[in-house]
């Protein structure tokens, strides 16, 4: 995570409430001040800080992440508001096992500032998507989406609030659908 961690928390709550059969081995953050850290502490989840400012390029950041994850014996990675572009270095280590959440109805509004893009293009419907990560940004297989109406009076923050409500509902299903795939199901 890179931000406030509301989706990270939604995953934790789904696990606690028996809606997702999973175990979170650790939280990796690239921002030492992000809200997700507080949530991890609250639930005694190990925290690893990989500050991107200490790295000259994306591959170097990914190498640090790979080294850390090697210690935790993980099955997959969930980017729950991870605001760095990942490279093939990381993806090749976890093929089909990196899941991302994006605040638009992909393939619309890929990349940065998806909610601003949606408002500026005056779409009537936007939403959120959970997808498998591939190297090309926000282009991997879509697992689940939720649609949200855009109102005339919406601004970025009102729309973001409604998108996040939906994200919290679909993120765990997206993770489960991805796991069925990487474990060889249909
Ligand atoms: C989420 O809304 C997610 O869609 C977005 O960051 C937010 C994190 O919120 N991700 C991206 O924009 C990725 N390109 P959170 O920290 O409260 O979960």
Short mmCIF file of N, CA, C and O in Angstrom, two decimals, residues 14-150:
data_model
loop_
_atom_site.label_atom_id
_atom_site.label_comp_id
_atom_site.label_asym_id
_atom_site.label_seq_id
_atom_site.Cartn_x
_atom_site.Cartn_y
_atom_site.Cartn_z
N UNK A 14 -12.41 -8.79 5.83
CA UNK A 14 -12.99 -9.94 5.12
C UNK A 14 -12.37 -11.25 5.61
O UNK A 14 -13.05 -12.27 5.70
N UNK A 15 -11.09 -11.22 5.90
CA UNK A 15 -10.44 -12.44 6.43
C UNK A 15 -11.00 -12.75 7.82
O UNK A 15 -11.40 -13.88 8.10
N UNK A 16 -11.07 -11.72 8.66
CA UNK A 16 -11.57 -11.92 10.03
C UNK A 16 -13.01 -12.44 10.01
O UNK A 16 -13.38 -13.33 10.78
N UNK A 17 -13.81 -11.90 9.09
CA UNK A 17 -15.22 -12.29 9.04
C UNK A 17 -15.48 -13.55 8.22
O UNK A 17 -16.64 -13.90 7.97
N UNK A 18 -14.43 -14.19 7.76
CA UNK A 18 -14.57 -15.46 7.05
C UNK A 18 -15.02 -15.32 5.60
O UNK A 18 -15.43 -16.30 4.98
N UNK A 19 -14.93 -14.11 5.05
CA UNK A 19 -15.33 -13.95 3.64
C UNK A 19 -14.17 -14.21 2.70
O UNK A 19 -14.37 -14.41 1.51
N UNK A 20 -12.95 -14.20 3.20
CA UNK A 20 -11.78 -14.49 2.37
C UNK A 20 -10.86 -15.41 3.16
O UNK A 20 -10.48 -15.09 4.29
N UNK A 21 -10.55 -16.56 2.54
CA UNK A 21 -9.67 -17.52 3.20
C UNK A 21 -8.23 -17.20 2.81
O UNK A 21 -7.75 -17.63 1.76
N UNK A 22 -7.59 -16.38 3.60
CA UNK A 22 -6.24 -15.93 3.25
C UNK A 22 -5.51 -15.52 4.52
O UNK A 22 -6.12 -15.36 5.59
N UNK A 23 -4.20 -15.36 4.36
CA UNK A 23 -3.39 -14.89 5.49
C UNK A 23 -2.50 -13.77 4.96
O UNK A 23 -1.89 -13.93 3.90
N UNK A 24 -2.45 -12.66 5.67
CA UNK A 24 -1.57 -11.57 5.25
C UNK A 24 -0.25 -11.74 5.97
O UNK A 24 -0.18 -11.67 7.20
N UNK A 25 0.81 -11.96 5.19
CA UNK A 25 2.12 -12.21 5.81
C UNK A 25 2.82 -10.92 6.20
O UNK A 25 3.52 -10.87 7.20
N UNK A 26 2.67 -9.90 5.35
CA UNK A 26 3.27 -8.61 5.72
C UNK A 26 2.66 -7.49 4.87
O UNK A 26 2.06 -7.75 3.83
N UNK A 27 2.83 -6.28 5.35
CA UNK A 27 2.44 -5.09 4.60
C UNK A 27 3.72 -4.43 4.12
O UNK A 27 4.62 -4.17 4.92
N UNK A 28 3.80 -4.16 2.82
CA UNK A 28 4.92 -3.37 2.29
C UNK A 28 4.38 -1.99 1.93
O UNK A 28 3.35 -1.88 1.25
N UNK A 29 5.06 -0.97 2.39
CA UNK A 29 4.68 0.40 2.02
C UNK A 29 5.91 1.11 1.46
O UNK A 29 7.04 0.81 1.82
N UNK A 30 5.65 2.05 0.56
CA UNK A 30 6.77 2.84 0.01
C UNK A 30 6.80 4.23 0.63
O UNK A 30 7.68 5.01 0.32
N UNK A 31 5.79 4.49 1.46
CA UNK A 31 5.69 5.81 2.06
C UNK A 31 5.67 5.63 3.58
O UNK A 31 4.70 5.11 4.13
N UNK A 32 6.74 6.04 4.22
CA UNK A 32 6.87 5.78 5.67
C UNK A 32 5.81 6.46 6.51
O UNK A 32 5.68 6.16 7.70
N UNK A 33 5.04 7.38 5.92
CA UNK A 33 3.99 8.07 6.70
C UNK A 33 2.59 7.66 6.31
O UNK A 33 1.62 8.33 6.67
N UNK A 34 2.44 6.60 5.56
CA UNK A 34 1.10 6.32 5.06
C UNK A 34 0.22 5.66 6.13
O UNK A 34 0.70 4.98 7.04
N UNK A 35 -1.08 5.88 5.97
CA UNK A 35 -2.05 5.42 6.96
C UNK A 35 -2.10 3.91 7.10
O UNK A 35 -2.45 3.38 8.17
N UNK A 36 -1.74 3.19 6.05
CA UNK A 36 -1.82 1.73 6.09
C UNK A 36 -0.96 1.16 7.23
O UNK A 36 -1.28 0.11 7.80
N UNK A 37 0.10 1.86 7.58
CA UNK A 37 1.01 1.39 8.65
C UNK A 37 0.25 1.26 9.97
O UNK A 37 0.38 0.27 10.69
N UNK A 38 -0.55 2.27 10.25
CA UNK A 38 -1.32 2.28 11.50
C UNK A 38 -2.25 1.06 11.57
O UNK A 38 -2.41 0.43 12.61
N UNK A 39 -2.85 0.77 10.43
CA UNK A 39 -3.78 -0.35 10.38
C UNK A 39 -3.03 -1.66 10.61
O UNK A 39 -3.46 -2.52 11.38
N UNK A 40 -1.87 -1.80 9.98
CA UNK A 40 -1.08 -3.03 10.17
C UNK A 40 -0.72 -3.20 11.64
O UNK A 40 -0.78 -4.31 12.19
N UNK A 41 -0.36 -2.10 12.28
CA UNK A 41 0.01 -2.17 13.71
C UNK A 41 -1.18 -2.65 14.53
O UNK A 41 -1.05 -3.50 15.42
N UNK A 42 -2.34 -2.10 14.20
CA UNK A 42 -3.56 -2.45 14.93
C UNK A 42 -3.84 -3.95 14.88
O UNK A 42 -4.35 -4.52 15.83
N UNK A 43 -3.48 -4.57 13.76
CA UNK A 43 -3.77 -6.00 13.60
C UNK A 43 -2.50 -6.86 13.72
O UNK A 43 -2.50 -8.03 13.33
N UNK A 44 -1.42 -6.27 14.22
CA UNK A 44 -0.14 -6.98 14.42
C UNK A 44 0.38 -7.64 13.15
O UNK A 44 0.85 -8.78 13.19
N UNK A 45 0.26 -6.94 12.05
CA UNK A 45 0.81 -7.45 10.77
C UNK A 45 2.20 -6.82 10.58
O UNK A 45 2.36 -5.60 10.73
N UNK A 46 3.21 -7.65 10.28
CA UNK A 46 4.56 -7.10 10.09
C UNK A 46 4.58 -6.03 8.99
O UNK A 46 3.90 -6.17 7.97
N UNK A 47 5.36 -4.98 9.21
CA UNK A 47 5.42 -3.86 8.26
C UNK A 47 6.82 -3.76 7.70
O UNK A 47 7.80 -3.81 8.45
N UNK A 48 6.91 -3.60 6.39
CA UNK A 48 8.20 -3.40 5.74
C UNK A 48 8.12 -2.10 4.95
O UNK A 48 7.23 -1.93 4.12
N UNK A 49 9.06 -1.21 5.21
CA UNK A 49 9.05 0.07 4.50
C UNK A 49 10.14 0.04 3.43
O UNK A 49 11.32 -0.18 3.74
N UNK A 50 9.75 0.20 2.19
CA UNK A 50 10.72 0.27 1.10
C UNK A 50 10.55 1.65 0.45
O UNK A 50 9.71 1.84 -0.41
N UNK A 51 11.32 2.59 0.91
CA UNK A 51 11.14 3.97 0.45
C UNK A 51 11.70 4.11 -0.97
O UNK A 51 12.90 3.95 -1.18
N UNK A 52 10.80 4.42 -1.91
CA UNK A 52 11.25 4.51 -3.31
C UNK A 52 12.27 5.61 -3.51
O UNK A 52 13.04 5.59 -4.46
N UNK A 53 12.29 6.57 -2.57
CA UNK A 53 13.24 7.68 -2.71
C UNK A 53 14.69 7.21 -2.53
O UNK A 53 15.63 7.89 -2.91
N UNK A 54 14.86 6.02 -1.96
CA UNK A 54 16.21 5.47 -1.80
C UNK A 54 16.67 4.70 -3.03
O UNK A 54 17.72 4.07 -3.01
N UNK A 55 15.85 4.71 -4.08
CA UNK A 55 16.20 3.93 -5.27
C UNK A 55 16.25 4.82 -6.50
O UNK A 55 15.46 5.74 -6.64
N UNK A 56 17.20 4.49 -7.39
CA UNK A 56 17.36 5.31 -8.60
C UNK A 56 16.40 4.90 -9.70
O UNK A 56 16.09 5.68 -10.58
N UNK A 57 15.96 3.65 -9.66
CA UNK A 57 15.03 3.22 -10.72
C UNK A 57 14.06 2.17 -10.17
O UNK A 57 14.21 1.67 -9.06
N UNK A 58 13.04 1.88 -10.99
CA UNK A 58 11.96 0.99 -10.56
C UNK A 58 12.46 -0.43 -10.28
O UNK A 58 12.01 -1.09 -9.37
N UNK A 59 13.42 -0.88 -11.11
CA UNK A 59 13.93 -2.25 -10.93
C UNK A 59 14.63 -2.40 -9.59
O UNK A 59 14.52 -3.45 -8.95
N UNK A 60 15.33 -1.38 -9.20
CA UNK A 60 16.04 -1.44 -7.94
C UNK A 60 15.05 -1.52 -6.76
O UNK A 60 15.24 -2.30 -5.82
N UNK A 61 13.97 -0.77 -6.85
CA UNK A 61 12.92 -0.85 -5.82
C UNK A 61 12.33 -2.27 -5.81
O UNK A 61 12.15 -2.88 -4.75
N UNK A 62 12.06 -2.78 -7.00
CA UNK A 62 11.46 -4.12 -7.08
C UNK A 62 12.41 -5.19 -6.52
O UNK A 62 11.96 -6.15 -5.90
N UNK A 63 13.71 -5.00 -6.74
CA UNK A 63 14.67 -5.98 -6.19
C UNK A 63 14.60 -6.00 -4.67
O UNK A 63 14.61 -7.05 -4.06
N UNK A 64 14.47 -4.83 -4.08
CA UNK A 64 14.37 -4.78 -2.61
C UNK A 64 13.08 -5.49 -2.16
O UNK A 64 13.09 -6.26 -1.19
N UNK A 65 12.01 -5.27 -2.90
CA UNK A 65 10.74 -5.91 -2.54
C UNK A 65 10.86 -7.43 -2.66
O UNK A 65 10.43 -8.18 -1.78
N UNK A 66 11.48 -7.89 -3.74
CA UNK A 66 11.65 -9.34 -3.95
C UNK A 66 12.45 -9.94 -2.79
O UNK A 66 12.11 -11.00 -2.27
N UNK A 67 13.51 -9.26 -2.40
CA UNK A 67 14.34 -9.77 -1.30
C UNK A 67 13.53 -9.88 -0.01
O UNK A 67 13.61 -10.87 0.71
N UNK A 68 12.73 -8.87 0.25
CA UNK A 68 11.92 -8.88 1.47
C UNK A 68 10.89 -10.01 1.40
O UNK A 68 10.75 -10.81 2.34
N UNK A 69 10.20 -10.10 0.27
CA UNK A 69 9.14 -11.10 0.17
C UNK A 69 9.69 -12.51 0.26
O UNK A 69 9.01 -13.42 0.74
N UNK A 70 10.93 -12.68 -0.19
CA UNK A 70 11.58 -13.99 -0.10
C UNK A 70 11.61 -14.50 1.34
O UNK A 70 11.55 -15.70 1.60
N UNK A 71 11.68 -13.60 2.27
CA UNK A 71 11.76 -13.97 3.68
C UNK A 71 10.40 -14.43 4.24
O UNK A 71 10.35 -15.07 5.27
N UNK A 72 9.35 -14.03 3.57
CA UNK A 72 8.01 -14.29 4.12
C UNK A 72 7.31 -15.49 3.52
O UNK A 72 6.22 -15.85 3.94
N UNK A 73 7.92 -16.11 2.50
CA UNK A 73 7.30 -17.30 1.89
C UNK A 73 5.85 -17.02 1.47
O UNK A 73 4.92 -17.68 1.92
N UNK A 74 5.70 -16.03 0.61
CA UNK A 74 4.34 -15.63 0.21
C UNK A 74 3.89 -16.32 -1.07
O UNK A 74 4.71 -16.80 -1.86
N UNK A 75 2.59 -16.36 -1.26
CA UNK A 75 2.02 -16.96 -2.47
C UNK A 75 1.73 -15.86 -3.51
O UNK A 75 1.83 -16.11 -4.72
N UNK A 76 1.35 -14.70 -3.07
CA UNK A 76 0.90 -13.68 -4.01
C UNK A 76 1.04 -12.28 -3.39
O UNK A 76 1.29 -12.15 -2.19
N UNK A 77 0.87 -11.30 -4.27
CA UNK A 77 0.97 -9.90 -3.84
C UNK A 77 -0.33 -9.18 -4.21
O UNK A 77 -0.83 -9.34 -5.32
N UNK A 78 -0.84 -8.40 -3.27
CA UNK A 78 -2.01 -7.57 -3.58
C UNK A 78 -1.57 -6.10 -3.50
O UNK A 78 -1.08 -5.65 -2.46
N UNK A 79 -1.75 -5.38 -4.59
CA UNK A 79 -1.45 -3.96 -4.59
C UNK A 79 -2.73 -3.23 -4.19
O UNK A 79 -3.63 -3.04 -5.01
N UNK A 80 -2.81 -2.90 -2.91
CA UNK A 80 -4.02 -2.28 -2.37
C UNK A 80 -3.76 -0.78 -2.26
O UNK A 80 -3.51 -0.25 -1.18
N UNK A 81 -3.80 -0.10 -3.42
CA UNK A 81 -3.42 1.31 -3.42
C UNK A 81 -1.92 1.47 -3.43
O UNK A 81 -1.37 2.26 -2.68
N UNK A 82 -1.25 0.69 -4.30
CA UNK A 82 0.22 0.79 -4.46
C UNK A 82 0.49 1.72 -5.62
O UNK A 82 0.09 1.42 -6.75
N UNK A 83 1.12 2.86 -5.35
CA UNK A 83 1.20 3.90 -6.37
C UNK A 83 2.54 3.92 -7.09
O UNK A 83 2.96 4.97 -7.58
N UNK A 84 3.20 2.78 -7.20
CA UNK A 84 4.42 2.69 -8.00
C UNK A 84 4.19 1.70 -9.14
O UNK A 84 3.50 0.68 -8.95
N UNK A 85 4.78 1.99 -10.28
CA UNK A 85 4.69 1.05 -11.40
C UNK A 85 5.69 -0.08 -11.14
O UNK A 85 6.85 0.18 -10.80
N UNK A 86 5.22 -1.32 -11.26
CA UNK A 86 6.13 -2.45 -11.02
C UNK A 86 6.71 -2.93 -12.35
O UNK A 86 6.13 -2.74 -13.41
N UNK A 87 7.88 -3.57 -12.26
CA UNK A 87 8.58 -4.01 -13.47
C UNK A 87 8.47 -5.53 -13.63
O UNK A 87 8.02 -6.24 -12.72
N UNK A 88 8.97 -6.01 -14.78
CA UNK A 88 8.95 -7.45 -15.04
C UNK A 88 9.79 -8.20 -14.01
O UNK A 88 9.59 -9.38 -13.76
N UNK A 89 10.76 -7.53 -13.43
CA UNK A 89 11.58 -8.15 -12.37
C UNK A 89 10.68 -8.75 -11.29
O UNK A 89 10.82 -9.91 -10.91
N UNK A 90 9.75 -7.95 -10.81
CA UNK A 90 8.85 -8.41 -9.76
C UNK A 90 7.82 -9.39 -10.34
O UNK A 90 7.58 -10.46 -9.76
N UNK A 91 7.26 -9.04 -11.48
CA UNK A 91 6.17 -9.86 -12.04
C UNK A 91 6.65 -11.26 -12.42
O UNK A 91 5.92 -12.23 -12.24
N UNK A 92 7.88 -11.36 -12.92
CA UNK A 92 8.39 -12.69 -13.30
C UNK A 92 8.59 -13.60 -12.10
O UNK A 92 8.59 -14.82 -12.22
N UNK A 93 8.76 -13.00 -10.94
CA UNK A 93 8.89 -13.80 -9.72
C UNK A 93 7.54 -14.33 -9.23
O UNK A 93 7.50 -15.31 -8.49
N UNK A 94 6.47 -13.63 -9.61
CA UNK A 94 5.13 -14.02 -9.15
C UNK A 94 4.17 -13.99 -10.34
O UNK A 94 3.20 -13.22 -10.36
N UNK A 95 4.41 -14.86 -11.33
CA UNK A 95 3.60 -14.77 -12.56
C UNK A 95 2.12 -15.02 -12.30
O UNK A 95 1.75 -16.04 -11.71
N UNK A 96 1.29 -14.07 -12.70
CA UNK A 96 -0.16 -14.19 -12.50
C UNK A 96 -0.58 -14.04 -11.05
O UNK A 96 -1.75 -14.23 -10.71
N UNK A 97 0.36 -13.71 -10.19
CA UNK A 97 0.08 -13.68 -8.76
C UNK A 97 0.20 -12.29 -8.16
O UNK A 97 0.39 -12.13 -6.96
N UNK A 98 0.13 -11.28 -9.00
CA UNK A 98 0.11 -9.91 -8.51
C UNK A 98 -1.23 -9.31 -8.93
O UNK A 98 -1.59 -9.31 -10.11
N UNK A 99 -1.98 -8.84 -7.94
CA UNK A 99 -3.34 -8.35 -8.16
C UNK A 99 -3.36 -6.86 -7.83
O UNK A 99 -2.76 -6.43 -6.85
N UNK A 100 -4.03 -6.08 -8.69
CA UNK A 100 -4.10 -4.64 -8.46
C UNK A 100 -5.55 -4.16 -8.43
O UNK A 100 -6.43 -4.76 -9.04
N UNK A 101 -5.72 -3.06 -7.74
CA UNK A 101 -7.02 -2.41 -7.65
C UNK A 101 -6.87 -1.07 -8.33
O UNK A 101 -5.90 -0.36 -8.09
N UNK A 102 -7.82 -0.73 -9.20
CA UNK A 102 -7.70 0.54 -9.93
C UNK A 102 -9.04 1.27 -9.91
O UNK A 102 -10.09 0.67 -10.17
N UNK A 103 -9.02 2.60 -9.65
CA UNK A 103 -10.29 3.32 -9.49
C UNK A 103 -10.91 3.80 -10.80
O UNK A 103 -11.23 4.97 -10.97
N UNK A 104 -11.10 2.87 -11.73
CA UNK A 104 -11.87 3.18 -12.95
C UNK A 104 -12.40 1.87 -13.51
O UNK A 104 -11.98 0.79 -13.09
N UNK A 105 -13.30 2.00 -14.46
CA UNK A 105 -13.76 0.82 -15.18
C UNK A 105 -12.77 0.59 -16.32
O UNK A 105 -12.92 1.15 -17.40
N UNK A 106 -11.76 -0.21 -16.06
CA UNK A 106 -10.77 -0.47 -17.10
C UNK A 106 -11.46 -1.13 -18.29
O UNK A 106 -12.45 -1.83 -18.09
N UNK A 107 -11.05 -0.93 -19.54
CA UNK A 107 -9.80 -0.26 -19.92
C UNK A 107 -9.86 1.26 -19.99
O UNK A 107 -8.94 1.89 -20.52
N UNK A 108 -10.92 1.88 -19.48
CA UNK A 108 -10.93 3.36 -19.46
C UNK A 108 -10.04 3.88 -18.33
O UNK A 108 -9.98 3.28 -17.26
N UNK A 109 -9.44 5.01 -18.57
CA UNK A 109 -8.73 5.79 -17.55
C UNK A 109 -7.64 5.00 -16.82
O UNK A 109 -7.67 4.85 -15.59
N UNK A 110 -6.72 4.48 -17.60
CA UNK A 110 -5.56 3.79 -17.01
C UNK A 110 -4.62 4.81 -16.39
O UNK A 110 -4.67 6.00 -16.72
N UNK A 111 -3.74 4.34 -15.55
CA UNK A 111 -2.64 5.16 -15.04
C UNK A 111 -3.05 6.11 -13.94
O UNK A 111 -4.01 5.88 -13.21
N UNK A 112 -2.32 7.19 -13.91
CA UNK A 112 -2.42 8.17 -12.84
C UNK A 112 -3.74 8.94 -12.88
O UNK A 112 -4.29 9.17 -13.95
N UNK A 113 -4.23 9.34 -11.71
CA UNK A 113 -5.38 10.27 -11.62
C UNK A 113 -6.60 9.79 -12.40
O UNK A 113 -7.22 10.55 -13.17
N UNK A 114 -6.94 8.53 -12.20
CA UNK A 114 -8.04 7.93 -12.95
C UNK A 114 -9.37 8.64 -12.66
O UNK A 114 -10.20 8.81 -13.55
N UNK A 115 -9.56 9.07 -11.42
CA UNK A 115 -10.84 9.69 -11.05
C UNK A 115 -10.95 11.07 -11.69
O UNK A 115 -12.00 11.45 -12.21
N UNK A 116 -9.84 11.80 -11.69
CA UNK A 116 -9.81 13.12 -12.35
C UNK A 116 -10.09 12.94 -13.85
O UNK A 116 -10.88 13.69 -14.45
N UNK A 117 -9.47 11.92 -14.43
CA UNK A 117 -9.68 11.66 -15.87
C UNK A 117 -11.17 11.42 -16.14
O UNK A 117 -11.72 11.91 -17.12
N UNK A 118 -11.81 10.65 -15.26
CA UNK A 118 -13.23 10.32 -15.47
C UNK A 118 -14.08 11.60 -15.40
O UNK A 118 -14.96 11.81 -16.24
N UNK A 119 -13.81 12.45 -14.41
CA UNK A 119 -14.59 13.68 -14.27
C UNK A 119 -14.38 14.58 -15.49
O UNK A 119 -15.33 15.10 -16.07
N UNK A 120 -13.12 14.71 -15.88
CA UNK A 120 -12.82 15.62 -17.00
C UNK A 120 -13.42 15.14 -18.32
O UNK A 120 -13.77 15.93 -19.18
N UNK A 121 -13.54 13.83 -18.47
CA UNK A 121 -14.09 13.36 -19.75
C UNK A 121 -15.62 13.26 -19.71
O UNK A 121 -16.24 12.84 -20.67
N UNK A 122 -16.19 13.66 -18.56
CA UNK A 122 -17.65 13.77 -18.42
C UNK A 122 -18.39 12.46 -18.68
O UNK A 122 -19.51 12.47 -19.23
N UNK A 123 -17.78 11.36 -18.29
CA UNK A 123 -18.50 10.08 -18.41
C UNK A 123 -19.64 10.07 -17.40
O UNK A 123 -19.59 10.75 -16.37
N UNK A 124 -20.66 9.28 -17.69
CA UNK A 124 -21.82 9.19 -16.79
C UNK A 124 -21.66 8.02 -15.82
O UNK A 124 -22.34 7.95 -14.80
N UNK A 125 -20.82 7.09 -16.20
CA UNK A 125 -20.58 5.92 -15.35
C UNK A 125 -19.08 5.68 -15.26
O UNK A 125 -18.37 5.75 -16.27
N UNK A 126 -18.61 5.45 -14.05
CA UNK A 126 -17.22 5.01 -13.89
C UNK A 126 -17.24 3.88 -12.86
O UNK A 126 -18.28 3.24 -12.68
N UNK A 127 -16.12 3.62 -12.18
CA UNK A 127 -16.17 2.52 -11.22
C UNK A 127 -14.79 2.11 -10.76
O UNK A 127 -13.88 2.94 -10.68
N UNK A 128 -14.65 0.84 -10.48
CA UNK A 128 -13.36 0.32 -10.03
C UNK A 128 -13.17 -1.10 -10.57
O UNK A 128 -14.15 -1.77 -10.91
N UNK A 129 -11.92 -1.50 -10.64
CA UNK A 129 -11.58 -2.79 -11.24
C UNK A 129 -10.51 -3.48 -10.40
O UNK A 129 -9.60 -2.81 -9.90
N UNK A 130 -10.60 -4.78 -10.29
CA UNK A 130 -9.52 -5.59 -9.74
C UNK A 130 -9.00 -6.42 -10.90
O UNK A 130 -9.78 -7.05 -11.62
N UNK A 131 -7.68 -6.38 -11.10
CA UNK A 131 -7.12 -7.09 -12.26
C UNK A 131 -5.77 -7.70 -11.93
O UNK A 131 -5.11 -7.30 -10.96
N UNK A 132 -5.38 -8.65 -12.76
CA UNK A 132 -4.05 -9.25 -12.63
C UNK A 132 -3.05 -8.28 -13.27
O UNK A 132 -3.34 -7.70 -14.31
N UNK A 133 -1.90 -8.12 -12.64
CA UNK A 133 -0.95 -7.12 -13.12
C UNK A 133 -0.06 -7.72 -14.20
O UNK A 133 0.47 -8.82 -14.04
N UNK A 134 0.04 -6.99 -15.32
CA UNK A 134 1.10 -7.29 -16.27
C UNK A 134 1.90 -6.03 -16.51
O UNK A 134 1.54 -4.96 -15.98
N UNK A 135 2.98 -6.17 -17.28
CA UNK A 135 3.93 -5.06 -17.34
C UNK A 135 3.30 -3.76 -17.86
O UNK A 135 3.56 -2.68 -17.35
N UNK A 136 2.47 -3.89 -18.87
CA UNK A 136 1.80 -2.71 -19.40
C UNK A 136 0.78 -2.23 -18.35
O UNK A 136 -0.09 -3.02 -17.92
N UNK A 137 0.88 -0.99 -17.97
CA UNK A 137 0.12 -0.49 -16.80
C UNK A 137 -1.40 -0.65 -16.97
O UNK A 137 -1.97 -0.29 -18.00
N UNK A 138 -2.03 -1.22 -15.94
CA UNK A 138 -3.50 -1.36 -15.87
C UNK A 138 -4.10 -2.10 -17.07
O UNK A 138 -5.21 -1.77 -17.53
N UNK A 139 -3.38 -3.09 -17.56
CA UNK A 139 -3.82 -3.78 -18.77
C UNK A 139 -4.03 -5.29 -18.59
O UNK A 139 -4.41 -5.96 -19.55
N UNK A 140 -3.78 -5.79 -17.41
CA UNK A 140 -3.91 -7.25 -17.21
C UNK A 140 -5.36 -7.68 -17.12
O UNK A 140 -6.28 -6.85 -17.06
N UNK A 141 -5.54 -8.98 -17.09
CA UNK A 141 -6.90 -9.56 -17.09
C UNK A 141 -7.77 -8.98 -15.96
O UNK A 141 -7.38 -8.97 -14.80
N UNK A 142 -8.96 -8.56 -16.34
CA UNK A 142 -9.90 -7.99 -15.37
C UNK A 142 -10.61 -9.14 -14.64
O UNK A 142 -11.12 -10.07 -15.28
N UNK A 143 -10.67 -9.04 -13.32
CA UNK A 143 -11.27 -10.11 -12.51
C UNK A 143 -12.67 -9.76 -12.05
O UNK A 143 -13.57 -10.60 -12.04
N UNK A 144 -12.84 -8.54 -11.62
CA UNK A 144 -14.16 -8.08 -11.15
C UNK A 144 -14.19 -6.55 -11.22
O UNK A 144 -13.15 -5.90 -11.07
N UNK A 145 -15.37 -6.02 -11.48
CA UNK A 145 -15.53 -4.57 -11.54
C UNK A 145 -16.83 -4.16 -10.86
O UNK A 145 -17.75 -4.97 -10.74
N UNK A 146 -16.89 -2.91 -10.44
CA UNK A 146 -18.16 -2.34 -9.95
C UNK A 146 -18.35 -1.01 -10.65
O UNK A 146 -17.39 -0.26 -10.86
N UNK A 147 -19.59 -0.73 -11.04
CA UNK A 147 -19.89 0.52 -11.76
C UNK A 147 -20.55 1.52 -10.81
O UNK A 147 -21.30 1.14 -9.90
N UNK A 148 -20.27 2.78 -11.04
CA UNK A 148 -20.81 3.86 -10.20
C UNK A 148 -21.26 5.00 -11.12
O UNK A 148 -20.54 5.37 -12.04
N UNK A 149 -22.41 5.55 -10.81
CA UNK A 149 -22.90 6.69 -11.59
C UNK A 149 -22.12 7.95 -11.21
O UNK A 149 -21.84 8.17 -10.02
N UNK A 150 -21.80 8.74 -12.21
CA UNK A 150 -21.15 10.03 -11.93
C UNK A 150 -22.24 11.10 -11.97
O UNK A 150 -22.97 11.20 -12.96
#
